[in-house]
XYZ file of C-alpha atoms in Angstrom:
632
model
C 0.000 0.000 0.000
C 1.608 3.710 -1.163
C 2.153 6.365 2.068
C -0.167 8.033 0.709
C -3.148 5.528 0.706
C -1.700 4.736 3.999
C -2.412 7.919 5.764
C -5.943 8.444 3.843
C -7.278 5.156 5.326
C -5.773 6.332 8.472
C -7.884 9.363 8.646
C -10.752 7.090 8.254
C -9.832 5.327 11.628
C -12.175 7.231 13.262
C -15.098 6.158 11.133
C -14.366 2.514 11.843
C -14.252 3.226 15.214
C -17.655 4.582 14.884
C -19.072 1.644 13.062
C -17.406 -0.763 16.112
C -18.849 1.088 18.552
C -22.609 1.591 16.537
C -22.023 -2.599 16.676
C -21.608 -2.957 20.148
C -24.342 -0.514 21.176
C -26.577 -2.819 19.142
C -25.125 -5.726 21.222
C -25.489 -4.309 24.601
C -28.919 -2.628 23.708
C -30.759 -6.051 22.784
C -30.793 -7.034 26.212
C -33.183 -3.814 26.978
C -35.077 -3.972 24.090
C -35.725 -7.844 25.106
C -36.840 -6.308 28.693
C -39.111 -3.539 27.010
C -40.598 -5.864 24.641
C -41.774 -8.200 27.518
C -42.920 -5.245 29.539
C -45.349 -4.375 26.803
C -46.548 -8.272 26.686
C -46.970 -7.951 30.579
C -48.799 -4.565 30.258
C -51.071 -5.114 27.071
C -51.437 -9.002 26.431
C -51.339 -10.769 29.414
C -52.784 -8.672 32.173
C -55.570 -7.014 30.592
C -57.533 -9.945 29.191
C -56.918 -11.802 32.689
C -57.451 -8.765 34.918
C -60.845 -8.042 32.908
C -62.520 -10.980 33.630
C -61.837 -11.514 37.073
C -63.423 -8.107 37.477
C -66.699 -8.849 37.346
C -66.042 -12.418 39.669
C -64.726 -9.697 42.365
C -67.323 -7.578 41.688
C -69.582 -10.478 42.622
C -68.089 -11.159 45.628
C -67.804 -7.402 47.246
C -71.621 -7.055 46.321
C -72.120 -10.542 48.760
C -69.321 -9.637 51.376
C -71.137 -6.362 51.278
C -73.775 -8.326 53.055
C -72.169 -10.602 55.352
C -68.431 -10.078 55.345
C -65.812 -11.482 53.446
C -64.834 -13.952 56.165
C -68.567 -15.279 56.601
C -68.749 -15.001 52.822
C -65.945 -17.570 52.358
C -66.499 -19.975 55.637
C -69.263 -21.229 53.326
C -67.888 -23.886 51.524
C -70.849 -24.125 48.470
C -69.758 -20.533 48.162
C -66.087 -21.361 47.741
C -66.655 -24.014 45.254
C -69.193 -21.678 43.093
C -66.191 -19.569 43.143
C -63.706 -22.090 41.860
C -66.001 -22.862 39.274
C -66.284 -19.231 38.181
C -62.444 -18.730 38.312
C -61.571 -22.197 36.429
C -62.072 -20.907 32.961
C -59.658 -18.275 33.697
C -56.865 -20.665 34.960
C -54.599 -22.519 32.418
C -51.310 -23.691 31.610
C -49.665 -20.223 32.298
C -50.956 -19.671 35.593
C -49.456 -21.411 38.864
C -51.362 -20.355 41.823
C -54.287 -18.439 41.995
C -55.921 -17.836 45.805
C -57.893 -15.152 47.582
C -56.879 -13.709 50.705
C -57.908 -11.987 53.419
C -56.691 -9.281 55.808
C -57.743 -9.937 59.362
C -57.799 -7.657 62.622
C -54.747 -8.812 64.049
C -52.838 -8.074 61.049
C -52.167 -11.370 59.907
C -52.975 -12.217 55.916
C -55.131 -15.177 55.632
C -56.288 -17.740 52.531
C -60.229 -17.145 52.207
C -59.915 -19.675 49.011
C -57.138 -21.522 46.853
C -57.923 -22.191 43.081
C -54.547 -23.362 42.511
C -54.028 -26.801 40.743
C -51.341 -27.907 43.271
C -50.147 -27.351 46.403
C -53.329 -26.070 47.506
C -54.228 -23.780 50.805
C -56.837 -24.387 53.129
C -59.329 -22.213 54.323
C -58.163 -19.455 57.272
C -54.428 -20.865 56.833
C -51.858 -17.996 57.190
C -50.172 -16.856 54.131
C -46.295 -15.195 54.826
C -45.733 -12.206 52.310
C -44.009 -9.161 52.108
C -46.140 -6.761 53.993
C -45.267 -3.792 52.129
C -46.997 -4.664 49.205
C -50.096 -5.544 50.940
C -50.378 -2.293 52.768
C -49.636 -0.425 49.247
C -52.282 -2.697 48.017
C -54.726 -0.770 50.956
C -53.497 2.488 50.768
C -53.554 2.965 47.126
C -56.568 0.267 46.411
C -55.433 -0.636 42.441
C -54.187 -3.703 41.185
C -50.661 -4.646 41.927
C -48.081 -5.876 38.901
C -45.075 -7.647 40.095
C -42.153 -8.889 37.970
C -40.629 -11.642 40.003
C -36.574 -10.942 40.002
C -35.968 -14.509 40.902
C -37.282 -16.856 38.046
C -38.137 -20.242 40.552
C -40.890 -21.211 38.725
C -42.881 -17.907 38.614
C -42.760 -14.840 36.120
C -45.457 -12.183 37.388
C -47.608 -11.638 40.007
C -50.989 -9.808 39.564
C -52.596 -8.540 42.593
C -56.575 -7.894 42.648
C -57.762 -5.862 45.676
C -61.313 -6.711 47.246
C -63.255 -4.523 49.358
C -65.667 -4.468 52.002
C -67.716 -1.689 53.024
C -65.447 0.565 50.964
C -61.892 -0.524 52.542
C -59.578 -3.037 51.055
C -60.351 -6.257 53.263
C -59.168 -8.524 50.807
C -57.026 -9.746 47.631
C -57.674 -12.113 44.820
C -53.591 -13.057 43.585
C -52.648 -15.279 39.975
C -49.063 -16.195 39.915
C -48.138 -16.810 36.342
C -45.570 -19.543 35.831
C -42.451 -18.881 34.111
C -43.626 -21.001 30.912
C -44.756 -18.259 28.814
C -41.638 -16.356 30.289
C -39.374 -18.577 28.544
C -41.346 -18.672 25.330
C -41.004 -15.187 24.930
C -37.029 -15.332 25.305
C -36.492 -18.111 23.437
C -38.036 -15.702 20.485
C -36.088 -12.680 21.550
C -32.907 -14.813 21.576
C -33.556 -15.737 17.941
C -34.113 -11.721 17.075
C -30.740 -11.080 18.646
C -28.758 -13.713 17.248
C -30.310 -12.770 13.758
C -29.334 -8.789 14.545
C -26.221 -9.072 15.544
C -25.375 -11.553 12.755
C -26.811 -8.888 9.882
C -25.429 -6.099 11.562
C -21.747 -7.833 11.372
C -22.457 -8.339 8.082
C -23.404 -4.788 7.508
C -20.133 -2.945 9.293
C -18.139 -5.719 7.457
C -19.583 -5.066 3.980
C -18.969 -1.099 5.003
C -15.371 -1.553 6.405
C -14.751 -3.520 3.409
C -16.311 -0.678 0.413
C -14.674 2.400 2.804
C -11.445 2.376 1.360
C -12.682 1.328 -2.128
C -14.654 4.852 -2.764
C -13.086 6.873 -0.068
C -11.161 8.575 -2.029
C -13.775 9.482 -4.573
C -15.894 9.857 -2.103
C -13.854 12.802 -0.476
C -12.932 14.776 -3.746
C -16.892 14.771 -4.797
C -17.896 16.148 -1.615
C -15.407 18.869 -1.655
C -16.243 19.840 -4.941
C -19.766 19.305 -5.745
C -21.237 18.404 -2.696
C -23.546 21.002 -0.542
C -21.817 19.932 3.097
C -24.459 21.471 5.261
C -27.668 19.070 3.216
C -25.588 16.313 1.116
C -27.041 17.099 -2.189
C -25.540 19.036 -5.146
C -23.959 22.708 -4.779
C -24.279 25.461 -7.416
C -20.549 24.828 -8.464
C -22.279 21.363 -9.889
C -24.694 22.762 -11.848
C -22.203 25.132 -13.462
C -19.407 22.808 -14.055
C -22.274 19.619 -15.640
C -24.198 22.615 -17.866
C -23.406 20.716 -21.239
C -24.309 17.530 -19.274
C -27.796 19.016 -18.424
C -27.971 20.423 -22.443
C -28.208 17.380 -23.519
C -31.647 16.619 -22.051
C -34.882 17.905 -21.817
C -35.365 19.291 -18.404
C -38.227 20.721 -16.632
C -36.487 23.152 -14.190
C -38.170 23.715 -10.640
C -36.947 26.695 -8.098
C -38.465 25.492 -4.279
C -38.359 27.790 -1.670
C -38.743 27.168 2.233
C -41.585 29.598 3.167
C -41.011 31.806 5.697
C -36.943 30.672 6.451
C -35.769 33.620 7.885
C -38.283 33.732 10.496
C -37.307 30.235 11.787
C -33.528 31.264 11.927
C -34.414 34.579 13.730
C -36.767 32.613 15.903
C -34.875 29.342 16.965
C -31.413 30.160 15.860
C -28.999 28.966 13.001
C -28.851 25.277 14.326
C -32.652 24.774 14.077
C -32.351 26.211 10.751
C -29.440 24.182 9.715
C -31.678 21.111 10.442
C -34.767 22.052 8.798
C -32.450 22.592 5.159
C -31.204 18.962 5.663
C -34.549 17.407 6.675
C -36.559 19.731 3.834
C -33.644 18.280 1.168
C -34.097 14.952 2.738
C -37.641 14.614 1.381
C -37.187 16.570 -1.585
C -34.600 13.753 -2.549
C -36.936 11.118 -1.532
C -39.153 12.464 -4.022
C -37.443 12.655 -6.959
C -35.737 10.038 -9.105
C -31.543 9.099 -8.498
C -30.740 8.780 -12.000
C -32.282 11.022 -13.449
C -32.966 14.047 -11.582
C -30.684 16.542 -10.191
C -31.526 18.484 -6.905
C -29.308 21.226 -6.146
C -29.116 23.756 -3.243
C -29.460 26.900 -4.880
C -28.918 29.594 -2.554
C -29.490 30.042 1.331
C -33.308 28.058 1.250
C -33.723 27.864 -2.022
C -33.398 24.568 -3.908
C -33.141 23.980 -7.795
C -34.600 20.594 -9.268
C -33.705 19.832 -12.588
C -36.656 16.923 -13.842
C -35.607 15.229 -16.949
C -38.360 14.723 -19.093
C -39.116 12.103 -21.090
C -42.129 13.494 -23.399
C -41.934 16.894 -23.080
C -44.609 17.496 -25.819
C -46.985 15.404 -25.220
C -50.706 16.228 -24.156
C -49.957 15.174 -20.284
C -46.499 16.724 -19.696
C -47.846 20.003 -18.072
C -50.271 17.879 -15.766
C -47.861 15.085 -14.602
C -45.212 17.860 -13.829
C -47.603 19.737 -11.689
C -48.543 16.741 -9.730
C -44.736 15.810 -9.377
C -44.417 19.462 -7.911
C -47.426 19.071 -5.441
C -45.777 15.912 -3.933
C -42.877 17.705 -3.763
C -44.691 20.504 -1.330
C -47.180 17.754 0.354
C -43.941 15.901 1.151
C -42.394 18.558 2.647
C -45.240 19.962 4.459
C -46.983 16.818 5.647
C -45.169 15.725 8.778
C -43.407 18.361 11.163
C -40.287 18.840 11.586
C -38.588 17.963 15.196
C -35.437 19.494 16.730
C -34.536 19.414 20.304
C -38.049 19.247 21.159
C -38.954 21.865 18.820
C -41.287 21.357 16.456
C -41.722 23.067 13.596
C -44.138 23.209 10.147
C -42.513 23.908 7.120
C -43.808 24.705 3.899
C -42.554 25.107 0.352
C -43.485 27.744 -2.553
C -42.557 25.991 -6.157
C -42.111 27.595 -9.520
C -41.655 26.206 -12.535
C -40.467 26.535 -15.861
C -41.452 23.773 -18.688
C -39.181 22.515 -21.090
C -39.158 25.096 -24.315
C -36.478 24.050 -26.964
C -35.255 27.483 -27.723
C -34.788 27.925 -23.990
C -31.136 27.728 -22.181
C -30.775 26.945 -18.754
C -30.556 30.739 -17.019
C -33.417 31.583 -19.206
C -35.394 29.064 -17.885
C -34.355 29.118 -14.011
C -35.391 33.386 -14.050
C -38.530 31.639 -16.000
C -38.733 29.353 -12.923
C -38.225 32.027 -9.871
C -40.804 34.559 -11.481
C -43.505 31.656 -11.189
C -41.936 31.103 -7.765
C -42.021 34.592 -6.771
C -46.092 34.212 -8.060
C -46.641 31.224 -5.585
C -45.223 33.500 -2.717
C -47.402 36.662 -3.682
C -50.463 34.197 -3.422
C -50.129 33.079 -0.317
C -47.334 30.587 -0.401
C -47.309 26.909 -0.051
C -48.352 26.332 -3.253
C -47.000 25.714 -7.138
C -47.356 28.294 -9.944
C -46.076 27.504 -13.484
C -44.120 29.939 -15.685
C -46.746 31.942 -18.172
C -46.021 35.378 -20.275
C -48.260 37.314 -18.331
C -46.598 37.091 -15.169
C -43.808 39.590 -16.791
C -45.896 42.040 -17.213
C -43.247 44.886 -18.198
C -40.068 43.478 -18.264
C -37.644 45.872 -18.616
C -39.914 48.082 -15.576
C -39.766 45.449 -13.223
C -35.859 45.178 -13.821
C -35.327 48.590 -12.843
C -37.618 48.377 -9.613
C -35.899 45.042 -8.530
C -32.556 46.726 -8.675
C -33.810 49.824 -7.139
C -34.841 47.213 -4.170
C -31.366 45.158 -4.217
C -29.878 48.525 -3.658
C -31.343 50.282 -1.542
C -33.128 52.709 -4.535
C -36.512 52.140 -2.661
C -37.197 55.697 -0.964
C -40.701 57.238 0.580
C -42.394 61.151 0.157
C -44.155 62.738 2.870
C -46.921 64.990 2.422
C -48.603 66.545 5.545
C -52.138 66.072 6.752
C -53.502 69.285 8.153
C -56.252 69.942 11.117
C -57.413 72.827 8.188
C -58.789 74.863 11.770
C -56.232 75.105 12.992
C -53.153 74.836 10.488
C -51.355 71.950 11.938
C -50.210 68.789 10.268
C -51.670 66.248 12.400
C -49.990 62.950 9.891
C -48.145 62.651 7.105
C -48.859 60.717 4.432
C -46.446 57.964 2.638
C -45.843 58.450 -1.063
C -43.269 55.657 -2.430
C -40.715 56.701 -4.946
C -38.311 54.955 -6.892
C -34.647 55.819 -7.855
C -32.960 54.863 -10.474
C -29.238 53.658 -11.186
C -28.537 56.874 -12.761
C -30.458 58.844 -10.130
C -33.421 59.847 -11.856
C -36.712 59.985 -9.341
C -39.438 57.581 -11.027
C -43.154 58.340 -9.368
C -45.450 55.626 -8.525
C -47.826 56.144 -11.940
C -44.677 54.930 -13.423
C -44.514 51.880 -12.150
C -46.910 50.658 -10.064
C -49.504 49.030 -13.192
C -46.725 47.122 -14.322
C -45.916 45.424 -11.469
C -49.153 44.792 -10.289
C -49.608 41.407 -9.053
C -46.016 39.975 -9.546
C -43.078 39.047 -6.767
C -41.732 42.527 -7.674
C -45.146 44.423 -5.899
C -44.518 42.170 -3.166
C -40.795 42.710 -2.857
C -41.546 46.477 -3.173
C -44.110 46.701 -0.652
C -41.896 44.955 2.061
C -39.233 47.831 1.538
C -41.910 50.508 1.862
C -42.802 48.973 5.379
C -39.272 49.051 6.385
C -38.928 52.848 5.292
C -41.832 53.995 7.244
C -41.066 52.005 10.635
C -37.853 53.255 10.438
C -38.979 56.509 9.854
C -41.491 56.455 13.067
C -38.484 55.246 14.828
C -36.126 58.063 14.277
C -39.023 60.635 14.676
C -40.624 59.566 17.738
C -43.335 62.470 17.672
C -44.398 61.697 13.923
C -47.703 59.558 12.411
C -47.756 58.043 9.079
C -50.451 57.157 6.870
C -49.094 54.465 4.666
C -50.634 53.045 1.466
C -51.893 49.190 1.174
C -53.945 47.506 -1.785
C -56.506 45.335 -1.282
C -53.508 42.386 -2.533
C -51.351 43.518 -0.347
C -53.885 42.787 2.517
C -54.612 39.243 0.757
C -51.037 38.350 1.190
C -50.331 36.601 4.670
C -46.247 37.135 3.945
C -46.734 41.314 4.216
C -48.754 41.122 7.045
C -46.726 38.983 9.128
C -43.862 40.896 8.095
C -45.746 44.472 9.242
C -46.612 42.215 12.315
C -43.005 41.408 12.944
C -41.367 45.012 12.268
C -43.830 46.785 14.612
C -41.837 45.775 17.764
C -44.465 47.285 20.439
C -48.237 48.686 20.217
C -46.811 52.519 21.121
C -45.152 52.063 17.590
C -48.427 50.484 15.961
C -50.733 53.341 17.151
C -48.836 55.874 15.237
C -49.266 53.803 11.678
C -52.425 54.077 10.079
C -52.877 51.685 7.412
C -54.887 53.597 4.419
C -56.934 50.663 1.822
C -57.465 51.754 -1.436
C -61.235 51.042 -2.439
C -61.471 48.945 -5.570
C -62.208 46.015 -7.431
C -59.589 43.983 -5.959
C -62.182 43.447 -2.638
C -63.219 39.477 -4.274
C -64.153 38.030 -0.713
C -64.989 40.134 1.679
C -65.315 38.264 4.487
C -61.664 36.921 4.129
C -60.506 40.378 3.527
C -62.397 41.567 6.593
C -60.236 38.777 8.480
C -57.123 40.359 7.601
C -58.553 44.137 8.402
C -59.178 42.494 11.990
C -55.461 41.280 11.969
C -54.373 44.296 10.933
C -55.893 46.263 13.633
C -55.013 43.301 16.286
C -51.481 44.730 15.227
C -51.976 48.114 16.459
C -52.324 49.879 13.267
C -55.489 52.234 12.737
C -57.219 52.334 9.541
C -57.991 54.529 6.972
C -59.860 54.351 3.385
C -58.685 55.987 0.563
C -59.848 57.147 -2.482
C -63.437 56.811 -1.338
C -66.205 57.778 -3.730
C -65.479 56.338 -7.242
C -64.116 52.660 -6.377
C -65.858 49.983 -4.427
C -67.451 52.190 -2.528
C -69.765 49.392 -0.406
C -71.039 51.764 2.430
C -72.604 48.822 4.201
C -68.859 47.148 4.110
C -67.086 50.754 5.329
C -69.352 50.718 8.761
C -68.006 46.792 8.975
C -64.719 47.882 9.254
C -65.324 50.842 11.036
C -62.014 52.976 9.771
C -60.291 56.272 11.702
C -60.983 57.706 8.601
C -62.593 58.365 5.190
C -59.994 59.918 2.494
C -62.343 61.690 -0.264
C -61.117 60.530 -3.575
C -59.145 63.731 -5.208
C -61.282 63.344 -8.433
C -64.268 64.430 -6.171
C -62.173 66.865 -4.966
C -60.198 68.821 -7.846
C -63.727 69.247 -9.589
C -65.533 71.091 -6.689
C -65.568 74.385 -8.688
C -66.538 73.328 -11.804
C -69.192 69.923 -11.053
C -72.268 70.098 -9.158
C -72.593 66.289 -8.722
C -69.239 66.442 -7.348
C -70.267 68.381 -4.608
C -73.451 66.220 -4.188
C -71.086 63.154 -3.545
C -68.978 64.968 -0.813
C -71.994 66.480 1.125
C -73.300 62.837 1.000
C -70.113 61.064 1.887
C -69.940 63.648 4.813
C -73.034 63.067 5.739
C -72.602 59.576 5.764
C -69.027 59.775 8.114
C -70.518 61.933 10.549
C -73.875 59.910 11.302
C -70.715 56.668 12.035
C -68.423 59.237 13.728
C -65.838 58.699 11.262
C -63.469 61.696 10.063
C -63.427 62.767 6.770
C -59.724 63.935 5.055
C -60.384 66.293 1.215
C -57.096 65.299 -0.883
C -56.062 67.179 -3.968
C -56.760 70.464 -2.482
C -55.373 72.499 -5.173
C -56.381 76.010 -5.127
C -57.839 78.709 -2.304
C -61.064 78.089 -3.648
C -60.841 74.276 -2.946
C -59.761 74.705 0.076
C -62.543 77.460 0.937
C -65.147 75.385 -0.082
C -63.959 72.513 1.501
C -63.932 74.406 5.115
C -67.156 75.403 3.856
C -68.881 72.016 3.838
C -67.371 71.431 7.255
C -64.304 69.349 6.135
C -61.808 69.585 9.044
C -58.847 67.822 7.466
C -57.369 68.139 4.391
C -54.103 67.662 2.417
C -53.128 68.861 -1.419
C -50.401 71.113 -2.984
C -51.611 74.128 -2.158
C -51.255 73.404 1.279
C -47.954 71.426 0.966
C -46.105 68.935 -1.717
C -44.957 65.579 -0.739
C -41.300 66.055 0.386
C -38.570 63.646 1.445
C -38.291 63.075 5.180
C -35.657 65.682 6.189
C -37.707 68.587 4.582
C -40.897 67.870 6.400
C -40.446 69.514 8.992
C-alpha cells in the first residue's frame, strides 16, 4: 500500500471506530429492548384480558361480602366451590397459583380460598408475604403488577384488591408460571442472534467498500457536494451545464416559506436542520438517475426533472402533480429538533421545457412563477406563463432599485385645516434609479401589479416607514396598502413582525385603497381584523369612485374616510361632485368617522372645503410631498 493511501485510510480510523462502537451498542442494547418488549406483553397481552374478567367475579363477591363479610362469605364452603367454578375458565397452563386472601384484625394475611391446581391452601391458613406490598395494596386500592426478580418457577404476580364496606379487606392473587416467560425469550434470543449476525455483516460489507470509494468519495464532496444538506452545490450545476444540455429538463426553483423567520426565531442550528430534513424529502421524491436536486442559494433549492415526453398532451399535468408531492412531502409531517417542532412549507415555480430555452433563461422563467406562488399566499406551485412579466424591462429597474437600496418614501402633511397643523403625514413611495433619476409611482406601479416585484416592493416601503417612526418619535404616518397587499399573509406577518411594540403600531395608520380587488370580503375583513389586532389604525382611501360598499365601510369601522381627489379637484366646476362629498360627509358623521379632502389644489378648494365642514385636508396648495428631512 503507497504512504499516501496509507495515511488516507488512516484518517478514516475514526469512522471505523464509529461503526465498532454503533455494533456494540446494538449488542449491549438487545438485552433492553428484550426487557421492554416483555414489559409491553406484561402490560397489554397478558394482564388485561386476565385482569378483565376476574373483574366482574370480584365484583360479585364485594356485592355478597357487602352483606355478610368477606370472612362469613368464604367460611361457606358451596360458596367457595361456586367460586372455583367461576375462576376455572380463567386458569390454564400459564398460571401457577391463583388464591384469595384476606386481611384480618390482628394483622395477619389469611387464605379465604385456593384455586390453585397444586399445592393447595386451606381455608383461614396464614399466608407469609411481604407486607409492604399488601399495605400499598390498601393504601392505594389498584391492582398490583409484580415482575418476580428470581425466576423459581414464577414470572409475574398480579394482585386484585377486594373490598368491604369501601376498605380493602381482601385480595384475589394469579401467579403466572415462568412457561410463557421462557417462550417469549427463546423468540427474543432468535431476534438477537439474527441482529447481531446482519449487523456484522453490515459494518463488514462497510469496512470492506470504505477504502474502495473513499477517495472518490472525499474529492466529490469537496467539490460538488452542498456539506451542510448532502445534495448538489451550485458549483455542480455550473461545471455539468453541457451535461444538463443534452436533455430535456423541466427546471423547478423550491423555496422554504417563511426561512428567515425560523432562523431569527430558533437560531442557526434549528435552521441548519430544517435545510437537511426539507432536502431529505425533496430527494426522496425525486428520481436518483435522473434528476438533479441542487441547493441553490441560502433556502432555495433547484430541481432539474428530466423529461421524457416533453410534448406530449400530459407533460404540463404530470409535472404539476410531481411538484405538489414535492410541497405535500415537505409539508406533511413536522419537523422535530430538540423538542422543537416546527411546520414547514414550500413555494414551487416552474419553468417547462421550451427548446429554444437555455438553462438561465429558464431558471429566471422558474423564480418569477416562484415569486407568483409566494405573492399568493405561499405553499403552493405556480407555473411559468407570459403574463406574469408584465413589463419586463420596468420590473428590472424596480428590482434593482430594491437590491440597492433605490426604494425611498415622500411625505406629504395632513392638516387639522382649523387650525393649520399637520396632524400625519402621508407615505408616497418613490423609486430611484441607477442613474439617479426619481421615477413616481404612476410609473410603475400598473406594471408590477400582481407579480413578486409588488410584493418585494411593498416589504421595503414597510421598512422605510417604521424606520422613519423610529427616528421621529413624535411623527404619524399614513401608509398606502392595496386590497392584494392585505390578501397576502407574507406582508402582514412581516408588518406584524417590524412593529416591535403597540406605542409604535398606534402611530401607523394603514390607508386601503377602495377597488375592485375586494373578491371576498369576508376573508378580507379577516385580515382588516389582523391588521388592527397589530396596532395599526385604519384609513380608506380614495373613497367615492371605487368599491365604494357603504354597508362594508361601517363593517370595518375605519379612523378615517380619504375623499377621492377626483371628487375633490372638480368642486368648482361639477355640481354632482359636490353632491357626492356632502353625501359622503353626511354619511361619516352619522358613524363618527373623520373625513380627510385630498387634492386640495387652489384657495377656492380649500374654501369650499372648510365650507362644507371638512376639518382635514391635504393637497399642494397646502404642501407637496417632500422627502423626510424637509418635512419639517
Amino acid at each position: 500500500m503507497k504512504k499516501r493511501d496509507r495515511r488516507l485510510l488512516f484518517d478514516y480510523i475514526p469512522v471505523f471506530l464509529i461503526l465498532l462502537g454503533i455494533l456494540m451498542s446494538i449488542y449491549f442494547m438487545v438485552p433492553k429492548v428484550q426487557e421492554v418488549i416483555e414489559d409491553s406483553i406484561i402490560k397489554n397481552a397478558i394482564v388485561p384480558p386476565m385482569s378483565k374478567g376476574l373483574d366482574k367475579v370480584i365484583k360479585q363477591i364485594e356485592k355478597d361480602a357487602s352483606r355478610v363479610g368477606l370472612k362469613k362469605l368464604f367460611k361457606n364452603e358451596r360458596f367457595r366451590k361456586w367460586i372455583e367454578d367461576r375462576i376455572s375458565i380463567f386458569l390454564n397452563d400459564d398460571v401457577k397459583y391463583a388464591y384469595i386472601l384476606y386481611f384480618d384484625r390482628d394483622g395477619k394475611i389469611r387464605y379465604l380460598a385456593d384455586f390453585s391446581k397444586e399445592d393447595r391452601a386451606s381455608y383461614w391458613q396464614t399466608f407469609n408475604a411481604v407486607e409492604d406490598t399488601f399495605r400499598k395494596l390498601k393504601e392505594k386500592s389498584e391492582n398490583i403488577v409484580i415482575k418476580q426478580s428470581d425466576y423459581t418457577g414464577l414470572w409475574i404476580t398480579l394482585i386484585k384488591p377486594i373490598k368491604e364496606k369501601g376498605s380493602v379487606k381482601g385480595a384475589f392473587v394469579i401467579d403466572f408460571s415462568i412457561k410463557k416467560l421462557k417462550e417469549i425469550q427463546g423468540i427474543l434470543d432468535r431476534i438477537r442472534e439474527f441482529i447481531l449476525a446482519v449487523t456484522a455483516f453490515i459494518v463488514f460489507s462497510i469496512l470492506i467498500s470504505v477504502y474502495q470509494f473513499v477517495r472518490y468519495k472525499k474529492d466529490l464532496k469537496k467539490m460538488y457536494i452542498d456539506p451542510l444538506t448532502g445534495v448538489c452545490n451550485r458549483l455542480f450545476m455550473y461545471e455539468n451545464l453541457d451535461n444538463i444540455k443534452k436533455y430535456p429538463y423541466t427546471v423547478m426553483v423550491v423555496d422554504i416559506d417563511f426561512f428567515k423567520r425560523i432562523n431569527d426565531t430558533y437560531g442557526h442550528d434549528v435552521g441548519d436542520h430544517v435545510l437537511r430534513e426539507v432536502a431529505r424529502r425533496l430527494k426522496n421524491c425525486i428520481r436518483e438517475d435522473e434528476d438533479i436536486l441542487i441547493r441553490y442559494g441560502g433556502e432555495e433549492f433547484l430541481i432539474f426533472v428530466r423529461t421524457h415526453s416533453p410534448y406530449s398532451e400530459d407533460y404540463r399535468y404530470r409535472i404539476v402533480q410531481l411538484a405538489n408531492r414535492l410541497k405535500n412531502e415537505v409539508s406533511r409531517n413536522i419537523i422535530s429538533f430538540n423538542k422543537i417542532k416546527i411546520k414547514v412549507t414550500v413555494s414551487i415555480g416552474i419553468s417547462l421545457y421550451r427548446e429554444n430555452i437555455d438553462i438561465d433563461q429558464a431558471i429566471k422563467r422558474a423564480d418569477i412563477a416562484l415569486y407568483k406562488a409566494k405573492q399568493n399566499g405561499r405553499n403552493r406551485v405556480e407555473v411559468y406563463d407570459k403574463g406574469l412579466e408584465a413589463n419586463d424591462k420596468g420590473i428590472s429597474v424596480i428590482k434593482e432599485a430594491i437590491d440597492h437600496n433605490g426604494v425611498v418614501c415622500w411625505f406629504q402633511p395632513i392638516y387639522n385645516l382649523r387650525t393649520g397643523k399637520a396632524v400625519k403625514y402621508e407615505s408616497l413611495v418613490r423609486i430611484v434609479s441607477k442613474d439617479g433619476k426619481l421615477i413616481y409611482p404612476h410609473q410603475f406601479l400598473n406594471s408590477i401589479r400582481r407579480t413578486y416585484v409588488h410584493v418585494d416592493l411593498t416589504k421595503k416601503v414597510i421598512e422605510y416607514n417604521i424606520k422613519t417612526l423610529l427616528d421621529n418619535p413624535g411623527m404619524r404616518i399614513s401608509m398606502n396598502l392595496s386590497a392584494l397587499d392585505i390578501y397576502n399573509d407574507d406582508i402582514v406577518d412581516y408588518l406584524d413582525f417590524l412593529l416591535i411594540n403597540k406605542k409604535l403600531a398606534g402611530r401607523l395608520t394603514i390607508e386601503i385603497l377602495e377597488s375592485e380587488d375586494i373578491e371576498d370580503y369576508s376573508y378580507f375583513k379577516e385580515k382588516i381584523m389582523r391588521i388592527k389586532e397589530i396596532g395599526c389604525s385604519i384609513g380608506i382611501d380614495d373613497f367615492g369612485t371605487g368599491y365604494s360598499n357603504f354597508a362594508h365601510i361601517v363593517e370595518l369601522h375605519p379612523e378615517f374616510i380619504k375623499i377621492d381627489g377626483s371628487l375633490i379637484k372638480d368642486l368648482d366646476i361639477n355640481p354632482r361632485s359636490i353632491a357626492i362629498v356632502k353625501a359622503i360627509k353626511y354619511f361619516a358623521d352619522e358613524l363618527g368617522i373623520d373625513v380627510i379632502a385630498e387634492y386640495i389644489h387652489s384657495e377656492y378648494i380649500l374654501k369650499k372645503v372648510i365650507k362644507m365642514g371638512i376639518i382635514y385636508g391635504q393637497g399642494y396648495y397646502l404642501k407637496e410631498p417632500v422627502p423626510i428631512k424637509k418635512t419639517a
